[in-house]
PDB file of C-alpha atoms in Angstrom:
ATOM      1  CA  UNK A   1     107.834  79.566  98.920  1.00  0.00           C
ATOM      2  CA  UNK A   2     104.509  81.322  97.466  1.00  0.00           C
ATOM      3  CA  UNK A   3     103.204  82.627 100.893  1.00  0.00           C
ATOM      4  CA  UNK A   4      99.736  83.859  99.149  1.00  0.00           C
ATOM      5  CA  UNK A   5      98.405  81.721  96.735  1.00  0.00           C
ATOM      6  CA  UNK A   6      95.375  82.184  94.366  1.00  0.00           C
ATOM      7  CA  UNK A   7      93.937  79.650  91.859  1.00  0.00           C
ATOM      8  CA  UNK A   8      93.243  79.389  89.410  1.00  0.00           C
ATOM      9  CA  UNK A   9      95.393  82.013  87.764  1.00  0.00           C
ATOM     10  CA  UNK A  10      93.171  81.992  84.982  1.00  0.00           C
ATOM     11  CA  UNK A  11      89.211  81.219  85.036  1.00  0.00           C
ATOM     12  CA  UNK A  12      87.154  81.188  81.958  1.00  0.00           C
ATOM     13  CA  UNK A  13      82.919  81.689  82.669  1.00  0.00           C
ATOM     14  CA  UNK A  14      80.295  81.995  80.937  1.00  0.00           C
ATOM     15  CA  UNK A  15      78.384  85.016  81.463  1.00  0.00           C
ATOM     16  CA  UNK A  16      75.641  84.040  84.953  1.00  0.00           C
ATOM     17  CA  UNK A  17      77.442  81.191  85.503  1.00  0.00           C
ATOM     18  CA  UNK A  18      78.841  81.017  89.238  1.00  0.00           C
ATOM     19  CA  UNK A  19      82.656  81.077  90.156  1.00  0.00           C
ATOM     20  CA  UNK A  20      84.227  81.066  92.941  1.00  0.00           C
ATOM     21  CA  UNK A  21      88.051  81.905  93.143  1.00  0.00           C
ATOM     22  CA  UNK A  22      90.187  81.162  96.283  1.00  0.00           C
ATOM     23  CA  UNK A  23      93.056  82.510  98.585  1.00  0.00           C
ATOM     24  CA  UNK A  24      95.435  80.478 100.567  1.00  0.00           C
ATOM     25  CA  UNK A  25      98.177  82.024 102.862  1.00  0.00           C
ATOM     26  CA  UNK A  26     100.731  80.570 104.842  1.00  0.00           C
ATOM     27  CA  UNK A  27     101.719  83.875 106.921  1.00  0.00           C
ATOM     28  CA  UNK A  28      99.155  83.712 109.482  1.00  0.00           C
ATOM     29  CA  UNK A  29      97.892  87.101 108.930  1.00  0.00           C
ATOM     30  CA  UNK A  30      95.130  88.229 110.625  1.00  0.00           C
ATOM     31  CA  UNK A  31      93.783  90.352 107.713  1.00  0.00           C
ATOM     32  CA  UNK A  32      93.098  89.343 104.036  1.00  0.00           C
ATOM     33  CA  UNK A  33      91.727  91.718 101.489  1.00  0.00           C
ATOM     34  CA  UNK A  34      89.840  91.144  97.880  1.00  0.00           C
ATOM     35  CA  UNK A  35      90.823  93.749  95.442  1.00  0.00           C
ATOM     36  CA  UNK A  36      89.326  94.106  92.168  1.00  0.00           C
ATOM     37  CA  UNK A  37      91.571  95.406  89.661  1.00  0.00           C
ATOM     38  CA  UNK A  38      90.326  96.478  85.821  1.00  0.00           C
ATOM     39  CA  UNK A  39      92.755  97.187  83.171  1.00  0.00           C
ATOM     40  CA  UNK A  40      94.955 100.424  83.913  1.00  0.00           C
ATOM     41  CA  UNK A  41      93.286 101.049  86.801  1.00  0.00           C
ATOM     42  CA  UNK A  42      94.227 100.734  90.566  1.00  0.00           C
ATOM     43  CA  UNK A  43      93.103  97.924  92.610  1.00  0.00           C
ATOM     44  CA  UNK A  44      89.552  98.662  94.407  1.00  0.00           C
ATOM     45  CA  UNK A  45      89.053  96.818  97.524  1.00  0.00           C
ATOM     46  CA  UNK A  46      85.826  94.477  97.326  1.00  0.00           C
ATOM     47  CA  UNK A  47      85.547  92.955 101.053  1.00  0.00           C
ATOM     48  CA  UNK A  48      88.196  92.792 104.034  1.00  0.00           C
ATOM     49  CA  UNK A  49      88.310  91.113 106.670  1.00  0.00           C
ATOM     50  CA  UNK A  50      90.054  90.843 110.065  1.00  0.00           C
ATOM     51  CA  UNK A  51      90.206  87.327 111.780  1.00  0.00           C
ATOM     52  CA  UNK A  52      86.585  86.168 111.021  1.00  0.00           C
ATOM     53  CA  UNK A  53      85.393  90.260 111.035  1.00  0.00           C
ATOM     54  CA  UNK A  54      83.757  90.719 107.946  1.00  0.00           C
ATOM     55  CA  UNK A  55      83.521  93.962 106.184  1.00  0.00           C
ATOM     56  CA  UNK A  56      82.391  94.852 102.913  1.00  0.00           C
ATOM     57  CA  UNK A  57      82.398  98.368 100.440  1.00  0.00           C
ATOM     58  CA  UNK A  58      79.629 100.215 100.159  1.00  0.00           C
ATOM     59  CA  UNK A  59      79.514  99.858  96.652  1.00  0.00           C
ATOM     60  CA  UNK A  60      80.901  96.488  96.516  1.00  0.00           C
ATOM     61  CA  UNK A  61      77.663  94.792  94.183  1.00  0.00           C
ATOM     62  CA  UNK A  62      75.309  92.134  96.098  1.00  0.00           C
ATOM     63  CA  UNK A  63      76.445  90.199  93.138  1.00  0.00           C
ATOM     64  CA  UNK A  64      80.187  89.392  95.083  1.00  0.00           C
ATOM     65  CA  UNK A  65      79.985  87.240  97.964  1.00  0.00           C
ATOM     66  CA  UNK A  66      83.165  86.111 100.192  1.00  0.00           C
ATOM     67  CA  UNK A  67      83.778  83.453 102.748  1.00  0.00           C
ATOM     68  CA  UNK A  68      86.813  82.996 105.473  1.00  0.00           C
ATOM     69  CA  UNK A  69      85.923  79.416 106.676  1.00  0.00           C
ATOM     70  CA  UNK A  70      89.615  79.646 108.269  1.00  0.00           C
ATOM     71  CA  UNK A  71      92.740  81.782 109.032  1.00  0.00           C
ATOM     72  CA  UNK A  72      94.298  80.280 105.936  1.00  0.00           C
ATOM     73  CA  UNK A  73      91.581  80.431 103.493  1.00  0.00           C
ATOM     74  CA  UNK A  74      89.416  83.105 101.747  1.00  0.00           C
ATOM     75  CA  UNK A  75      87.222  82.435  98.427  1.00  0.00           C
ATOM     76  CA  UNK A  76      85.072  84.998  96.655  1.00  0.00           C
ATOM     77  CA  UNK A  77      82.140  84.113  95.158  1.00  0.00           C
ATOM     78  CA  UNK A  78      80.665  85.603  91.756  1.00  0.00           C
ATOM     79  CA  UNK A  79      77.130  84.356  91.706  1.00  0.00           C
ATOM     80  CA  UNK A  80      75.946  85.664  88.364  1.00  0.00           C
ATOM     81  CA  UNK A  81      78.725  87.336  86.542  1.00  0.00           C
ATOM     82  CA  UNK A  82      78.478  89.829  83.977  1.00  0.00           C
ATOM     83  CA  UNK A  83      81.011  90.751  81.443  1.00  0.00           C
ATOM     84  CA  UNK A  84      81.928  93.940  83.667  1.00  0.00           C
ATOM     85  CA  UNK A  85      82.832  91.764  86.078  1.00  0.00           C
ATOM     86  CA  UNK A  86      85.757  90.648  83.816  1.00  0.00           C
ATOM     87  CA  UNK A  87      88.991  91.910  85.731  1.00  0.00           C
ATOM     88  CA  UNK A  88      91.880  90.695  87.843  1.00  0.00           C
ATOM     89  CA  UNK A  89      91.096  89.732  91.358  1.00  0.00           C
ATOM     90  CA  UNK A  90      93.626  89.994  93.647  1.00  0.00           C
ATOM     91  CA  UNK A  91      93.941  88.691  97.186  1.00  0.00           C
ATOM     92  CA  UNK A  92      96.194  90.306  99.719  1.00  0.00           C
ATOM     93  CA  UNK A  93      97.218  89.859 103.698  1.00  0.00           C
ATOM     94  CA  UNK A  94      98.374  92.120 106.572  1.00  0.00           C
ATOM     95  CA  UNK A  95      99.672  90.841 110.025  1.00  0.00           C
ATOM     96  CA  UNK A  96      97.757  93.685 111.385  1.00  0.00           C
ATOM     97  CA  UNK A  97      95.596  96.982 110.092  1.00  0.00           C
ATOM     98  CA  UNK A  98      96.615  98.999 107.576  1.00  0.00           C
ATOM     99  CA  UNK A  99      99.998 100.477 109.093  1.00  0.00           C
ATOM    100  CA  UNK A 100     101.299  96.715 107.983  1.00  0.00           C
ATOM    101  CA  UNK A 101     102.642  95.877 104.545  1.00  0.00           C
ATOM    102  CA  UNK A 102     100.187  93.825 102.426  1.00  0.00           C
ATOM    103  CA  UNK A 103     101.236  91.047 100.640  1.00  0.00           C
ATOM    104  CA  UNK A 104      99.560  89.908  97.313  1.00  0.00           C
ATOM    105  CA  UNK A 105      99.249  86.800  95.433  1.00  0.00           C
ATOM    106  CA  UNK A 106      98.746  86.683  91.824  1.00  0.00           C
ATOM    107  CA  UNK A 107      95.757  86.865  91.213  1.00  0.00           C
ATOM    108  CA  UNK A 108      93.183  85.474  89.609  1.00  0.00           C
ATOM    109  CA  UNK A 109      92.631  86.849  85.964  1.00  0.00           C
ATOM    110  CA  UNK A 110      88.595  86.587  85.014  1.00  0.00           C
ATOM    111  CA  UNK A 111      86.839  86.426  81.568  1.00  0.00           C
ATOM    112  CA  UNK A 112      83.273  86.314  81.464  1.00  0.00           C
ATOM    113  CA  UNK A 113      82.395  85.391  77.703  1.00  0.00           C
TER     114      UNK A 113
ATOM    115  CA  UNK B   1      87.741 108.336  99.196  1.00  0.00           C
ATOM    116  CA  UNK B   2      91.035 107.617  96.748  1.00  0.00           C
ATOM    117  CA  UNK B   3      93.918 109.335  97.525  1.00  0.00           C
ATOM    118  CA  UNK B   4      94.986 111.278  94.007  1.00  0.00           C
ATOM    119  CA  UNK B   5      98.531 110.447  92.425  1.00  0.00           C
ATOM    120  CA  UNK B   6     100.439 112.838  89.906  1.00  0.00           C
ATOM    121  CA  UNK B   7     101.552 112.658  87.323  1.00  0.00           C
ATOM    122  CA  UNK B   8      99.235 109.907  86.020  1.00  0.00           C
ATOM    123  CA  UNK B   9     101.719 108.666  83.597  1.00  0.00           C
ATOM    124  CA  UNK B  10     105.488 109.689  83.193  1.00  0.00           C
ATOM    125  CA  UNK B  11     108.411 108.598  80.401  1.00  0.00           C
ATOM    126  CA  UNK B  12     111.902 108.978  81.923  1.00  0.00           C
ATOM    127  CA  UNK B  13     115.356 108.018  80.449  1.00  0.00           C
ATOM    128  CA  UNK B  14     117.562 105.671  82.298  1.00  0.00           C
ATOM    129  CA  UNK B  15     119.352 107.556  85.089  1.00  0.00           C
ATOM    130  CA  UNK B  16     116.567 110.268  84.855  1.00  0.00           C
ATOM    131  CA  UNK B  17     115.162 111.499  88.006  1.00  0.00           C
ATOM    132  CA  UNK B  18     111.019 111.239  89.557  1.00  0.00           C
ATOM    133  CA  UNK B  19     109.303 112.140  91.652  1.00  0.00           C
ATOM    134  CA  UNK B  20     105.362 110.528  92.312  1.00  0.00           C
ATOM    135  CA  UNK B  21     103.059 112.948  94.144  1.00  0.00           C
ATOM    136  CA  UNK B  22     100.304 111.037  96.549  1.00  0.00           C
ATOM    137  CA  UNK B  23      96.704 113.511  98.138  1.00  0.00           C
ATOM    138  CA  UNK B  24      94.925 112.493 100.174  1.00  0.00           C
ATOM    139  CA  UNK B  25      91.453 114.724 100.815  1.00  0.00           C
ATOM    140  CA  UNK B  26      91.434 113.567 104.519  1.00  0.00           C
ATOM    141  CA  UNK B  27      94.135 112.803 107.277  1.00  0.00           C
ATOM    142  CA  UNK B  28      96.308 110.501 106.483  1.00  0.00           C
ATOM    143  CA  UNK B  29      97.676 107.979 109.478  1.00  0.00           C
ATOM    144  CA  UNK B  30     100.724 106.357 107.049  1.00  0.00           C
ATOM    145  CA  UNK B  31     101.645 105.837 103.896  1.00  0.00           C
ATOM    146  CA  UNK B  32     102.709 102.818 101.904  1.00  0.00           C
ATOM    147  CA  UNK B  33     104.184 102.203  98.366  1.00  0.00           C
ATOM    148  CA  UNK B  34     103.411  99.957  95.849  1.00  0.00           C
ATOM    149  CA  UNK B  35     104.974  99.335  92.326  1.00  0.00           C
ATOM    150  CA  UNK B  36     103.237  96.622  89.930  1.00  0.00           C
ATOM    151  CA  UNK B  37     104.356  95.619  86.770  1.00  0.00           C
ATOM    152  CA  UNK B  38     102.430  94.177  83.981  1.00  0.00           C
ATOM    153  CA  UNK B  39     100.302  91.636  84.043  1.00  0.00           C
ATOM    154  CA  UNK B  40     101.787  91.290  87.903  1.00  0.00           C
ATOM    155  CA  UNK B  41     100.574  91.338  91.445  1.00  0.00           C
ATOM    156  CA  UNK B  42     101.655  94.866  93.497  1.00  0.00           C
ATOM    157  CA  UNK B  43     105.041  94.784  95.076  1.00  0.00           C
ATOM    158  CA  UNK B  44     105.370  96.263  98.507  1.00  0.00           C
ATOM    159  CA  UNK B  45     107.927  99.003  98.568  1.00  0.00           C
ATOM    160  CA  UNK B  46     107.738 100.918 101.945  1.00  0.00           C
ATOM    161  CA  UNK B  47     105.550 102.150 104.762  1.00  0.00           C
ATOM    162  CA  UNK B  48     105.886 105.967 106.441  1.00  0.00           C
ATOM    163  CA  UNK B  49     104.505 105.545 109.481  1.00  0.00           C
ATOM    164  CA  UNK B  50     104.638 109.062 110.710  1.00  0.00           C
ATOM    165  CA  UNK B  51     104.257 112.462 109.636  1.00  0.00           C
ATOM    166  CA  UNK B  52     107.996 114.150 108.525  1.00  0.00           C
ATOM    167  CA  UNK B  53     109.204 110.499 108.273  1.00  0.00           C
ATOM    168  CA  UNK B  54     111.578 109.858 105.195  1.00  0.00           C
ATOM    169  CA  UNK B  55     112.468 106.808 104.034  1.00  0.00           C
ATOM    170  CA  UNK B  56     114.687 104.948 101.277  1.00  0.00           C
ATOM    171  CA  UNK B  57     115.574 101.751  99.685  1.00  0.00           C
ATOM    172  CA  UNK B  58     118.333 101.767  96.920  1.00  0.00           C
ATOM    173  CA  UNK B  59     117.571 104.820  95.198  1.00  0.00           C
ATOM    174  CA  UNK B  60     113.904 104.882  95.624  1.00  0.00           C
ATOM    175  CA  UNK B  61     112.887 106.973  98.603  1.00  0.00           C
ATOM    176  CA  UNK B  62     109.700 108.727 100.258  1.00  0.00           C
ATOM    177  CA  UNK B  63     108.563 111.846 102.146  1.00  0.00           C
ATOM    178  CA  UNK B  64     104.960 111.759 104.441  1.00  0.00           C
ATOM    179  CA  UNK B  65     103.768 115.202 105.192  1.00  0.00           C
ATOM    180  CA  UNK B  66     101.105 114.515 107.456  1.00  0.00           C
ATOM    181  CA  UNK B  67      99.850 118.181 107.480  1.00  0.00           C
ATOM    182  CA  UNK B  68      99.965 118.575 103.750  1.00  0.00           C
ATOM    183  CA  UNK B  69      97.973 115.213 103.940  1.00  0.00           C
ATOM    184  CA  UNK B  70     100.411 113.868 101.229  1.00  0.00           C
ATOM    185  CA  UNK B  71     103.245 111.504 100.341  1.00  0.00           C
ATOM    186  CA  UNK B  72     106.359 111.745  97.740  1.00  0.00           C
ATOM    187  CA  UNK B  73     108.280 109.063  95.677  1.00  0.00           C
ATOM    188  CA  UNK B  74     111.298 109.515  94.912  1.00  0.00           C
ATOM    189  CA  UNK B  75     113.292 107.627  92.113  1.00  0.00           C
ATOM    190  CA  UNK B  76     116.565 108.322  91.554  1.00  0.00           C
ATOM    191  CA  UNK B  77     118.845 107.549  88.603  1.00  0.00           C
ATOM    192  CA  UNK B  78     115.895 105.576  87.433  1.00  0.00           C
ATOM    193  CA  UNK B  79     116.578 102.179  85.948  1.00  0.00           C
ATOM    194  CA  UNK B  80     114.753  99.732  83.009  1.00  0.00           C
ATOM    195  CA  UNK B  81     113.726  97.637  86.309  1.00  0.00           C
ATOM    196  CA  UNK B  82     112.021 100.695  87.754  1.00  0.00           C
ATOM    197  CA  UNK B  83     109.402 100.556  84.821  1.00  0.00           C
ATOM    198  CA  UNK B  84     105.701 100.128  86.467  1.00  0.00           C
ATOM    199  CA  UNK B  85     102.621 101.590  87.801  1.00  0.00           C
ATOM    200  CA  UNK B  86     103.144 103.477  91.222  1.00  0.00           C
ATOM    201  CA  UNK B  87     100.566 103.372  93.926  1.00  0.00           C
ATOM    202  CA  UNK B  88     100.171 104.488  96.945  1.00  0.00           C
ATOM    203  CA  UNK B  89      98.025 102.987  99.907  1.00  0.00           C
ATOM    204  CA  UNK B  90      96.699 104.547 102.646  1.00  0.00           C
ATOM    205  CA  UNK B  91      94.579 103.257 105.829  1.00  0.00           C
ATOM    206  CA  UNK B  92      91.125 104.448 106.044  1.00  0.00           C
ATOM    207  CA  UNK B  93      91.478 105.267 109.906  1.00  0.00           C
ATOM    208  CA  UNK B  94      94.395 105.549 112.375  1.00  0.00           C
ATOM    209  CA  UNK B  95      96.443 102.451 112.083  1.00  0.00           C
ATOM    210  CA  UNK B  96      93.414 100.753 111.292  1.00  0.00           C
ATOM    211  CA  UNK B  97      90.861  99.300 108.923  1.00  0.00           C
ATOM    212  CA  UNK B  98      91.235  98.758 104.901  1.00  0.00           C
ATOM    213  CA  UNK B  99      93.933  99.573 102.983  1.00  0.00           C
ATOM    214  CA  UNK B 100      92.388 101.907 100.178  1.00  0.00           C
ATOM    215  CA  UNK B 101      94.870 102.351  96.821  1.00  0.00           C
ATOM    216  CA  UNK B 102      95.242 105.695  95.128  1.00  0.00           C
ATOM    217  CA  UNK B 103      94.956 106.509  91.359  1.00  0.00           C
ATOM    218  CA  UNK B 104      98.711 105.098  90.355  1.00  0.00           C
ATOM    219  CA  UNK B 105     101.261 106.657  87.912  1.00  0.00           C
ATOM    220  CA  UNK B 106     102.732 104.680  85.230  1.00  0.00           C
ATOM    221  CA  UNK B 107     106.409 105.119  85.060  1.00  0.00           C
ATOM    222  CA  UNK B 108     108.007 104.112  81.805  1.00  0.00           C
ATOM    223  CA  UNK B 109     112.241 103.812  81.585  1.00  0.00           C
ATOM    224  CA  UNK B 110     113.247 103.787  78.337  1.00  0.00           C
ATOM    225  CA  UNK B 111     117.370 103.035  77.307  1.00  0.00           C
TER     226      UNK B 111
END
């Protein structure tokens, strides 16, 4: 009945070692959203996109890359991660913009060792 | 920019009153609400859609003043299940674009 689904829930690296994490959903939604979430802090959104729209932060590091071959899929990409980059990574949809509710999965939690 | 909660962190007994405080520092379109527990993925609570709108669910309810460029949570007769961090979520544009989170309050029911 999951409707957004990330795997793994956990992911080991080693520090530069590439990982890529992944996003299914089964709403349909036009929108999904990577969020970036470090402990006791709120959730700070990496890259969004609507239908096959990209969009990323300004401050989102050239380090994070993201791909939406399809409506139902979205994977993020960590090309050389560092141990900051330890955190949970959260994936969430919208039918629409933001004046939709979002729903999560999750999430993928990260350690870079 | 991140919409600013208050408090940051607040311990309640059960059947104690809240309320969560959400600024914004520009117009704000709507609203939503977000509660995630530990270790958890963010739960959707509610969305204001429209400045003086009021809403509630149970005993947790919300305020959008749209001219004050803010939002309220209310939790009522608070119970162990309300325990959480509180965020709020507003649109960067009208109706549109990414859904940006503010700073969150951590709400903590004790018996």
């Amino acid at each position: 009945d999951a409707m957004v689904i990330q795997n793994p829930r956990y992911q080991v690296t080693q520090f530069g070692k590439p990982v890529t994490l992944s996003c299914s959903q089964t709403l349909n939604h036009n929108v999904m959203y990577w969020y970036q979430q470090k402990s006791s802090q709120a959730p700070k959104l990496l890259f969004h996109y609507y239908d096959k729209d990209f969009n990323n932060e300004a401050d989102t590091p050239d380090n994070f890359q993201s791909r939406r071959p399809n409506t139902s899929f979205c994977f993020l990409d960590i090309r050389s991660p560092g141990l900051g980059d330890a955190a949970m990574y959260l994936c969430a949809t919208s039918r629409d913009w933001g004046d939709t509710e979002a729903f999560f999965g999750q999430g993928t939690r990260l350690t870079v060792v | 920019q991140q919409p600013v909660q208050s408090p940051q962190a607040v311990i309640l007994r059960e059947g104690e009153d809240a309320v969560i405080n959400c600024s914004s520092s520009k117009a704000l379109y709507s609203v939503h609400w977000y509660r995630q527990k530990h270790g958890e993925a963010p739960v959707f609570l509610m969305i204001l859609l429209k400045g003086g709108e009021q809403k509630g669910h149970d005993k947790i309810s919300a305020s959008f003043n749209e001219k004050k460029q803010q939002s309220s949570l209310y939790l009522t007769a608070s119970q162990l299940s309300y325990s959480g961090t509180y965020f709020c979520g507003t649109p960067n544009t009208f109706g549109n674009e990414k859904l940006t989170f503010g700073t969150g309050t951590r709400l903590t029911i004790i018996p």
